[in-house]
Amino acid sequence: MAAERNADGVERRLPSDEARELLALTRDIARREIAPSAAEEEAAGRFPRELFALLSRSGLLGLPYDPRYGGGGQPYEVYLQVLEELAAARLTVGLGVSVHTLACHALARFGTDEQRAAHLPAMLGGGLLGAYCLSEPSAGSDAAALRTRAVRDGEGGDWVIDGTKSWITHGGIADFCTVMARTGGAGARGITAFLVPGDAPGLSSAPPERKMGMSGSPTVQLHFDGVRVPDARRLGAEGQGFALALDALDSGRLGIAACAVGLGQAALDEAVAYARERRQFGRPIADFQGLRFLLADMATRIEAGRALYLEAARLRDEGRPFGRCAAMAKLFCTDAVMQVTTDAVQVLGGYGYTADFPVERYLREAKMLQIVEGTNQIQRMVIARHLVGPESR
């Protein structure tokens, strides 16, 4: 496994020449197409749909999936490093690719051969964009309490879905949605997964949420009012939906961890560049030991987070249990980026608190990463359950 170092000094161990070419392509797209307009478009709240079309054409929207269906056939350790580079350029793009990958997971892993052949090529390389619909107004961390219901209309016929989903990234603009709905009794075993077209009659979206960051990434409520879905679009068996959802989230947490490391790397790079240029008391502020130690701590957190998410990815690639390590990676990396972006603002002082420099945006975006794909309190519960077993009842 050869190592390479990019222009920012990040050393990457990549398993193949193809992986190195993918990282080089990603950095080129990030530098030329994503980063230059990131600040302006985030300030305007503009979602860069054309960039996702470019990523799709470049083969970067389906990297961890089967090449037979248009995927890239890459190990997760490569996919996540691509994700990190995209997030460093603009978190809306990195997170968007992670969410799209999450939305494809249930079909790619649990769909029938006929379902995969019918839908995956367009989802992975045809310019489509996906959304993942699990959370609801009264079912966030307790996702198994969801109330959106799917009812059969006749023997073996369509399903009719009614309910509301909340906090849906790409809601209102997605071409397809992976939706968890209740088809049976209460609890996790009464939930089934469906692949719903984004333009299905009866599917509508509320105005985007007004957020403290990530303004370019739409987050909305989706309303299902008699949405009809053929049984051929049911993913997995009836009652298997919650297990599918949790399986996807183990992998999705690694995507969030990689995005966090990318955002942290961007903040560190900005802080180092500023410290070298800014002069006080007749010399660069990078000469002062207190600031040097701060930068050293920031760099250490980023490297530790990168090592942790890659360890979890390699476990996944080897077919070994990785859920505990994925929860640790999501927890550590997102807490780390919150600290790193806070410190980056401190390095820049008053300038760091202004929108003239990107670190104030990085700080606002970092907070979101501690919440999505399971709050960090939920990650601690997952880790503890692996350590000592489920809680007593």
CSV table of C-alpha atoms in Angstrom, one decimal:
chain,number,residue,atom,x,y,z
A,1,MET,CA,0.0,0.0,0.0
A,2,ALA,CA,1.7,3.2,-1.2
A,3,ALA,CA,1.5,6.5,0.6
A,4,GLU,CA,1.1,9.9,-1.0
A,5,ARG,CA,1.1,13.5,0.4
A,6,ASN,CA,-1.2,16.1,-1.0
A,7,ALA,CA,-0.6,19.9,-1.2
A,8,ASP,CA,-1.9,20.4,2.3
A,9,GLY,CA,0.5,17.9,3.8
A,10,VAL,CA,-2.1,15.1,4.4
A,11,GLU,CA,-0.4,11.7,3.9
A,12,ARG,CA,-2.8,9.1,2.6
A,13,ARG,CA,-2.2,5.3,2.4
A,14,LEU,CA,-4.1,4.2,-0.7
A,15,PRO,CA,-4.6,0.6,-1.8
A,16,SER,CA,-4.3,1.0,-5.6
A,17,ASP,CA,-3.3,3.2,-8.5
A,18,GLU,CA,-7.0,3.6,-9.3
A,19,ALA,CA,-7.6,4.9,-5.8
A,20,ARG,CA,-4.8,7.5,-6.2
A,21,GLU,CA,-6.3,8.6,-9.5
A,22,LEU,CA,-9.7,9.0,-7.8
A,23,LEU,CA,-8.2,11.1,-5.1
A,24,ALA,CA,-6.4,13.3,-7.6
A,25,LEU,CA,-9.6,13.7,-9.6
A,26,THR,CA,-11.5,14.6,-6.5
A,27,ARG,CA,-8.9,17.2,-5.4
A,28,ASP,CA,-9.0,18.7,-8.9
A,29,ILE,CA,-12.8,19.0,-8.9
A,30,ALA,CA,-12.8,20.4,-5.4
A,31,ARG,CA,-10.2,23.0,-6.2
A,32,ARG,CA,-11.6,24.1,-9.6
A,33,GLU,CA,-15.3,23.6,-9.3
A,34,ILE,CA,-16.4,23.5,-5.6
A,35,ALA,CA,-14.2,25.7,-3.4
A,36,PRO,CA,-14.2,29.0,-5.4
A,37,SER,CA,-18.0,29.5,-5.0
A,38,ALA,CA,-18.6,27.8,-1.6
A,39,ALA,CA,-18.7,30.9,0.6
A,40,GLU,CA,-20.9,32.9,-1.8
A,41,GLU,CA,-23.4,30.1,-2.4
A,42,GLU,CA,-23.7,29.1,1.3
A,43,ALA,CA,-24.4,32.8,2.1
A,44,ALA,CA,-27.1,32.8,-0.6
A,45,GLY,CA,-28.5,29.4,0.5
A,46,ARG,CA,-28.0,27.9,-2.9
A,47,PHE,CA,-27.8,24.2,-3.4
A,48,PRO,CA,-25.3,23.3,-6.1
A,49,ARG,CA,-27.2,20.7,-8.1
A,50,GLU,CA,-24.9,21.0,-11.1
A,51,LEU,CA,-22.0,19.9,-9.0
A,52,PHE,CA,-23.7,16.7,-8.1
A,53,ALA,CA,-24.4,16.1,-11.8
A,54,LEU,CA,-20.6,16.6,-12.4
A,55,LEU,CA,-19.8,14.2,-9.6
A,56,SER,CA,-22.1,11.7,-11.1
A,57,ARG,CA,-20.6,12.0,-14.5
A,58,SER,CA,-17.1,11.6,-12.9
A,59,GLY,CA,-18.1,8.4,-11.2
A,60,LEU,CA,-17.9,9.8,-7.7
A,61,LEU,CA,-21.6,9.3,-6.6
A,62,GLY,CA,-21.5,5.5,-6.4
A,63,LEU,CA,-18.0,4.7,-5.3
A,64,PRO,CA,-18.6,1.9,-2.7
A,65,TYR,CA,-21.2,0.0,-4.8
A,66,ASP,CA,-21.1,-2.8,-7.3
A,67,PRO,CA,-19.7,-1.9,-10.8
A,68,ARG,CA,-22.4,-4.1,-12.4
A,69,TYR,CA,-24.9,-1.5,-11.5
A,70,GLY,CA,-22.8,1.6,-12.2
A,71,GLY,CA,-20.9,1.8,-9.0
A,72,GLY,CA,-17.2,2.3,-8.6
A,73,GLY,CA,-16.4,-0.9,-6.8
A,74,GLN,CA,-14.1,0.9,-4.3
A,75,PRO,CA,-13.5,-0.1,-0.7
A,76,TYR,CA,-14.9,2.1,1.9
A,77,GLU,CA,-11.5,3.4,3.0
A,78,VAL,CA,-11.2,5.0,-0.5
A,79,TYR,CA,-14.7,6.3,-0.7
A,80,LEU,CA,-14.4,8.0,2.7
A,81,GLN,CA,-11.2,9.7,1.8
A,82,VAL,CA,-12.9,11.1,-1.4
A,83,LEU,CA,-15.7,12.3,0.9
A,84,GLU,CA,-13.2,14.0,3.2
A,85,GLU,CA,-11.7,15.9,0.3
A,86,LEU,CA,-15.1,17.0,-0.9
A,87,ALA,CA,-16.2,18.2,2.6
A,88,ALA,CA,-12.9,20.2,3.0
A,89,ALA,CA,-13.9,22.1,-0.1
A,90,ARG,CA,-17.6,22.6,0.9
A,91,LEU,CA,-19.5,20.6,3.5
A,92,THR,CA,-22.8,20.8,1.6
A,93,VAL,CA,-21.2,18.8,-1.1
A,94,GLY,CA,-19.4,16.2,1.1
A,95,LEU,CA,-22.5,15.7,3.3
A,96,GLY,CA,-24.7,15.5,0.2
A,97,VAL,CA,-22.6,12.7,-1.3
A,98,SER,CA,-22.8,10.9,2.1
A,99,VAL,CA,-26.6,11.2,2.3
A,100,HIS,CA,-27.0,10.1,-1.3
A,101,THR,CA,-24.8,7.0,-0.5
A,102,LEU,CA,-26.9,6.3,2.5
A,103,ALA,CA,-30.1,6.6,0.5
A,104,CYS,CA,-28.8,3.9,-2.0
A,105,HIS,CA,-27.7,1.5,0.8
A,106,ALA,CA,-30.9,-0.5,1.3
A,107,LEU,CA,-31.5,-1.1,-2.3
A,108,ALA,CA,-27.8,-2.0,-3.0
A,109,ARG,CA,-27.5,-4.4,-0.1
A,110,PHE,CA,-31.0,-5.8,0.4
A,111,GLY,CA,-32.8,-5.3,-2.9
A,112,THR,CA,-33.5,-8.2,-5.3
A,113,ASP,CA,-31.4,-8.6,-8.5
A,114,GLU,CA,-34.4,-7.3,-10.5
A,115,GLN,CA,-34.7,-4.2,-8.2
A,116,ARG,CA,-31.0,-3.4,-8.4
A,117,ALA,CA,-31.0,-3.8,-12.2
A,118,ALA,CA,-34.0,-1.6,-12.6
A,119,HIS,CA,-33.0,1.3,-10.3
A,120,LEU,CA,-29.4,1.4,-9.2
A,121,PRO,CA,-27.7,2.4,-12.5
A,122,ALA,CA,-29.6,5.7,-12.6
A,123,MET,CA,-29.1,6.2,-8.9
A,124,LEU,CA,-25.4,5.7,-9.0
A,125,GLY,CA,-24.4,7.2,-12.3
A,126,GLY,CA,-27.4,8.7,-13.9
A,127,GLY,CA,-27.4,12.1,-12.2
A,128,LEU,CA,-30.1,11.2,-9.7
A,129,LEU,CA,-30.0,12.5,-6.1
A,130,GLY,CA,-31.4,10.6,-3.1
A,131,ALA,CA,-32.9,11.3,0.3
A,132,TYR,CA,-33.0,9.1,3.4
A,133,CYS,CA,-36.3,9.3,5.3
A,134,LEU,CA,-36.3,7.9,8.8
A,135,SER,CA,-36.8,10.7,11.4
A,136,GLU,CA,-40.1,12.2,12.2
A,137,PRO,CA,-41.4,15.1,14.4
A,138,SER,CA,-41.9,12.8,17.3
A,139,ALA,CA,-39.4,10.1,16.4
A,140,GLY,CA,-35.8,11.4,16.3
A,141,SER,CA,-33.3,9.5,18.5
A,142,ASP,CA,-36.2,7.1,19.2
A,143,ALA,CA,-36.6,6.3,15.5
A,144,ALA,CA,-38.4,3.0,16.1
A,145,ALA,CA,-41.4,5.1,17.4
A,146,LEU,CA,-42.1,6.4,13.9
A,147,ARG,CA,-45.7,6.9,12.9
A,148,THR,CA,-45.7,7.2,9.1
A,149,ARG,CA,-47.8,4.3,8.0
A,150,ALA,CA,-48.0,2.2,4.8
A,151,VAL,CA,-51.1,0.2,4.2
A,152,ARG,CA,-51.8,-2.4,1.4
A,153,ASP,CA,-54.5,-1.5,-1.1
A,154,GLY,CA,-55.7,-4.9,-2.1
A,155,GLU,CA,-54.0,-8.3,-2.0
A,156,GLY,CA,-50.4,-8.0,-3.3
A,157,GLY,CA,-51.1,-4.5,-4.7
A,158,ASP,CA,-49.9,-1.1,-4.0
A,159,TRP,CA,-48.9,0.4,-0.7
A,160,VAL,CA,-50.4,3.7,0.4
A,161,ILE,CA,-48.1,5.8,2.6
A,162,ASP,CA,-49.4,8.6,4.9
A,163,GLY,CA,-47.3,10.6,7.4
A,164,THR,CA,-44.6,13.2,7.9
A,165,LYS,CA,-40.8,12.9,7.9
A,166,SER,CA,-38.5,15.5,9.4
A,167,TRP,CA,-35.0,16.7,9.0
A,168,ILE,CA,-34.7,15.3,5.5
A,169,THR,CA,-31.5,16.4,3.7
A,170,HIS,CA,-32.3,17.0,0.0
A,171,GLY,CA,-36.0,16.9,0.8
A,172,GLY,CA,-38.1,18.5,-1.9
A,173,ILE,CA,-35.3,18.2,-4.5
A,174,ALA,CA,-34.4,14.5,-4.3
A,175,ASP,CA,-35.2,12.2,-7.2
A,176,PHE,CA,-35.9,9.3,-5.0
A,177,CYS,CA,-36.4,8.6,-1.2
A,178,THR,CA,-35.7,5.6,0.9
A,179,VAL,CA,-38.6,5.7,3.3
A,180,MET,CA,-39.2,3.8,6.5
A,181,ALA,CA,-42.9,3.3,7.3
A,182,ARG,CA,-44.9,1.3,9.7
A,183,THR,CA,-46.7,-1.7,8.2
A,184,GLY,CA,-47.3,-3.7,11.3
A,185,GLY,CA,-47.5,-3.2,15.1
A,186,ALA,CA,-45.6,-0.9,17.4
A,187,GLY,CA,-41.8,-1.1,17.7
A,188,ALA,CA,-38.9,-1.9,15.4
A,189,ARG,CA,-40.4,-5.1,13.9
A,190,GLY,CA,-43.4,-3.3,12.5
A,191,ILE,CA,-41.4,-1.1,10.0
A,192,THR,CA,-40.8,-1.7,6.3
A,193,ALA,CA,-38.5,0.1,3.8
A,194,PHE,CA,-39.8,1.5,0.5
A,195,LEU,CA,-38.1,3.2,-2.5
A,196,VAL,CA,-40.3,6.2,-3.3
A,197,PRO,CA,-39.9,8.4,-6.4
A,198,GLY,CA,-39.3,12.0,-5.6
A,199,ASP,CA,-42.1,13.2,-7.8
A,200,ALA,CA,-44.7,10.7,-6.5
A,201,PRO,CA,-48.3,12.2,-6.4
A,202,GLY,CA,-49.1,13.1,-2.8
A,203,LEU,CA,-45.5,13.7,-1.8
A,204,SER,CA,-44.9,17.4,-0.9
A,205,SER,CA,-42.3,19.3,1.1
A,206,ALA,CA,-42.5,22.2,3.6
A,207,PRO,CA,-40.2,25.2,3.2
A,208,PRO,CA,-36.6,24.5,4.2
A,209,GLU,CA,-35.6,24.8,7.8
A,210,ARG,CA,-33.8,28.0,8.8
A,211,LYS,CA,-30.5,26.7,10.2
A,212,MET,CA,-27.5,28.3,11.9
A,213,GLY,CA,-25.3,26.7,9.2
A,214,MET,CA,-25.4,24.6,6.0
A,215,SER,CA,-27.7,27.0,4.4
A,216,GLY,CA,-26.9,25.6,1.0
A,217,SER,CA,-28.1,22.1,1.9
A,218,PRO,CA,-31.9,22.0,2.1
A,219,THR,CA,-33.4,20.3,5.2
A,220,VAL,CA,-37.1,19.9,5.1
A,221,GLN,CA,-40.2,18.1,6.3
A,222,LEU,CA,-41.7,15.7,3.8
A,223,HIS,CA,-45.5,15.1,3.8
A,224,PHE,CA,-46.9,11.8,2.5
A,225,ASP,CA,-50.6,12.1,1.7
A,226,GLY,CA,-51.8,8.9,0.1
A,227,VAL,CA,-48.6,8.2,-1.7
A,228,ARG,CA,-49.0,5.0,-3.7
A,229,VAL,CA,-46.0,2.7,-4.1
A,230,PRO,CA,-46.0,-0.6,-5.9
A,231,ASP,CA,-45.0,-3.7,-3.9
A,232,ALA,CA,-42.1,-4.0,-6.3
A,233,ARG,CA,-40.6,-1.0,-4.6
A,234,ARG,CA,-40.7,-2.5,-1.2
A,235,LEU,CA,-37.1,-3.1,0.0
A,236,GLY,CA,-36.4,-6.3,1.9
A,237,ALA,CA,-39.1,-8.2,3.7
A,238,GLU,CA,-42.1,-6.7,5.6
A,239,GLY,CA,-41.0,-5.8,9.0
A,240,GLN,CA,-37.3,-5.7,8.1
A,241,GLY,CA,-37.1,-1.9,7.5
A,242,PHE,CA,-35.7,-0.9,10.9
A,243,ALA,CA,-32.9,-3.4,10.6
A,244,LEU,CA,-32.1,-2.1,7.1
A,245,ALA,CA,-32.1,1.5,8.5
A,246,LEU,CA,-29.7,0.6,11.3
A,247,ASP,CA,-27.4,-1.2,8.9
A,248,ALA,CA,-27.3,1.8,6.7
A,249,LEU,CA,-26.6,4.1,9.6
A,250,ASP,CA,-23.5,2.2,10.7
A,251,SER,CA,-22.0,3.0,7.3
A,252,GLY,CA,-23.5,6.5,7.2
A,253,ARG,CA,-21.8,7.4,10.5
A,254,LEU,CA,-18.5,6.8,8.8
A,255,GLY,CA,-19.5,9.3,6.1
A,256,ILE,CA,-20.2,11.9,8.8
A,257,ALA,CA,-16.9,11.2,10.5
A,258,ALA,CA,-15.0,11.6,7.2
A,259,CYS,CA,-16.9,14.9,6.5
A,260,ALA,CA,-15.9,16.1,10.0
A,261,VAL,CA,-12.2,15.4,9.4
A,262,GLY,CA,-12.4,17.2,6.0
A,263,LEU,CA,-14.0,20.3,7.6
A,264,GLY,CA,-11.5,20.2,10.4
A,265,GLN,CA,-8.6,20.0,7.9
A,266,ALA,CA,-10.0,23.0,6.1
A,267,ALA,CA,-10.1,25.0,9.4
A,268,LEU,CA,-6.6,24.0,10.3
A,269,ASP,CA,-5.2,25.0,6.9
A,270,GLU,CA,-6.9,28.4,7.2
A,271,ALA,CA,-5.5,28.9,10.7
A,272,VAL,CA,-2.0,27.9,9.8
A,273,ALA,CA,-2.0,30.2,6.7
A,274,TYR,CA,-3.3,33.1,8.8
A,275,ALA,CA,-0.8,32.5,11.6
A,276,ARG,CA,2.1,32.6,9.1
A,277,GLU,CA,1.0,35.9,7.6
A,278,ARG,CA,-0.4,37.8,10.6
A,279,ARG,CA,2.2,39.9,12.4
A,280,GLN,CA,2.0,41.3,15.9
A,281,PHE,CA,4.8,42.7,18.1
A,282,GLY,CA,7.0,42.7,15.1
A,283,ARG,CA,6.8,39.1,14.1
A,284,PRO,CA,4.4,36.4,12.7
A,285,ILE,CA,2.0,35.2,15.4
A,286,ALA,CA,3.0,31.7,14.4
A,287,ASP,CA,6.3,32.4,16.3
A,288,PHE,CA,4.4,32.5,19.6
A,289,GLN,CA,4.6,29.2,21.6
A,290,GLY,CA,1.0,29.4,22.9
A,291,LEU,CA,-0.4,29.6,19.4
A,292,ARG,CA,2.0,26.9,18.1
A,293,PHE,CA,0.7,24.6,20.8
A,294,LEU,CA,-2.9,25.4,19.8
A,295,LEU,CA,-2.2,24.5,16.2
A,296,ALA,CA,-0.4,21.3,17.3
A,297,ASP,CA,-3.5,20.2,19.3
A,298,MET,CA,-5.7,20.9,16.3
A,299,ALA,CA,-3.6,18.9,14.0
A,300,THR,CA,-3.4,16.0,16.4
A,301,ARG,CA,-7.2,15.8,16.8
A,302,ILE,CA,-7.6,15.7,13.0
A,303,GLU,CA,-5.0,13.0,12.5
A,304,ALA,CA,-6.5,10.9,15.3
A,305,GLY,CA,-10.0,11.3,13.8
A,306,ARG,CA,-8.7,10.3,10.4
A,307,ALA,CA,-7.0,7.2,11.8
A,308,LEU,CA,-10.1,6.2,13.7
A,309,TYR,CA,-12.6,6.4,10.7
A,310,LEU,CA,-10.1,4.6,8.5
A,311,GLU,CA,-9.8,1.8,11.0
A,312,ALA,CA,-13.5,1.4,11.1
A,313,ALA,CA,-13.6,1.5,7.2
A,314,ARG,CA,-11.0,-1.2,7.0
A,315,LEU,CA,-13.0,-3.4,9.4
A,316,ARG,CA,-16.0,-2.9,7.2
A,317,ASP,CA,-14.0,-3.7,4.0
A,318,GLU,CA,-12.8,-7.0,5.6
A,319,GLY,CA,-16.4,-8.0,6.4
A,320,ARG,CA,-15.7,-7.8,10.2
A,321,PRO,CA,-18.1,-6.1,12.8
A,322,PHE,CA,-17.5,-2.4,12.7
A,323,GLY,CA,-20.6,-0.8,14.3
A,324,ARG,CA,-18.8,0.0,17.6
A,325,CYS,CA,-15.8,1.5,15.8
A,326,ALA,CA,-18.2,3.5,13.5
A,327,ALA,CA,-20.0,5.0,16.5
A,328,MET,CA,-16.6,5.9,18.0
A,329,ALA,CA,-15.4,7.5,14.8
A,330,LYS,CA,-18.6,9.6,14.5
A,331,LEU,CA,-18.4,10.6,18.1
A,332,PHE,CA,-14.7,11.5,18.2
A,333,CYS,CA,-14.4,13.1,14.8
A,334,THR,CA,-17.5,15.4,15.2
A,335,ASP,CA,-16.4,16.4,18.7
A,336,ALA,CA,-12.9,17.0,17.4
A,337,VAL,CA,-14.1,19.3,14.6
A,338,MET,CA,-16.2,21.3,17.0
A,339,GLN,CA,-13.1,22.0,19.0
A,340,VAL,CA,-10.8,22.5,16.0
A,341,THR,CA,-13.2,25.1,14.4
A,342,THR,CA,-13.6,26.9,17.7
A,343,ASP,CA,-9.8,27.1,18.0
A,344,ALA,CA,-9.5,28.3,14.4
A,345,VAL,CA,-11.8,31.2,15.1
A,346,GLN,CA,-9.6,32.0,18.1
A,347,VAL,CA,-6.4,31.9,16.0
A,348,LEU,CA,-7.9,34.5,13.7
A,349,GLY,CA,-9.2,36.7,16.6
A,350,GLY,CA,-11.7,39.3,15.6
A,351,TYR,CA,-11.3,38.4,11.9
A,352,GLY,CA,-12.3,34.9,12.7
A,353,TYR,CA,-15.6,36.1,13.9
A,354,THR,CA,-16.4,37.9,10.6
A,355,ALA,CA,-17.8,36.4,7.4
A,356,ASP,CA,-14.8,37.7,5.6
A,357,PHE,CA,-13.0,34.6,6.6
A,358,PRO,CA,-14.4,31.0,6.3
A,359,VAL,CA,-13.7,29.8,9.8
A,360,GLU,CA,-16.9,31.3,11.3
A,361,ARG,CA,-18.9,29.3,8.7
A,362,TYR,CA,-16.8,26.2,9.5
A,363,LEU,CA,-17.7,26.6,13.2
A,364,ARG,CA,-21.4,26.9,12.5
A,365,GLU,CA,-21.3,23.9,10.2
A,366,ALA,CA,-19.3,21.8,12.7
A,367,LYS,CA,-22.1,21.9,15.2
A,368,MET,CA,-24.5,20.2,12.9
A,369,LEU,CA,-22.2,17.2,12.5
A,370,GLN,CA,-22.6,16.4,16.3
A,371,ILE,CA,-26.3,16.0,15.7
A,372,VAL,CA,-27.0,14.3,12.4
A,373,GLU,CA,-26.9,10.5,11.9
A,374,GLY,CA,-27.6,10.0,15.6
A,375,THR,CA,-26.6,12.6,18.1
A,376,ASN,CA,-23.3,12.0,19.9
A,377,GLN,CA,-25.3,11.0,23.0
A,378,ILE,CA,-26.7,8.2,20.9
A,379,GLN,CA,-23.2,7.2,19.8
A,380,ARG,CA,-22.2,6.9,23.5
A,381,MET,CA,-25.2,4.7,24.1
A,382,VAL,CA,-24.2,2.5,21.1
A,383,ILE,CA,-20.6,2.2,22.3
A,384,ALA,CA,-21.7,1.4,25.9
A,385,ARG,CA,-24.1,-1.3,24.7
A,386,HIS,CA,-21.2,-3.0,22.9
A,387,LEU,CA,-19.1,-2.8,26.1
A,388,VAL,CA,-21.6,-3.9,28.8
A,389,GLY,CA,-24.7,-5.0,27.0
A,390,PRO,CA,-28.2,-3.5,26.8
A,391,GLU,CA,-29.6,-1.5,29.6
A,392,SER,CA,-31.7,-3.2,32.3
A,393,ARG,CA,-35.4,-2.8,32.1
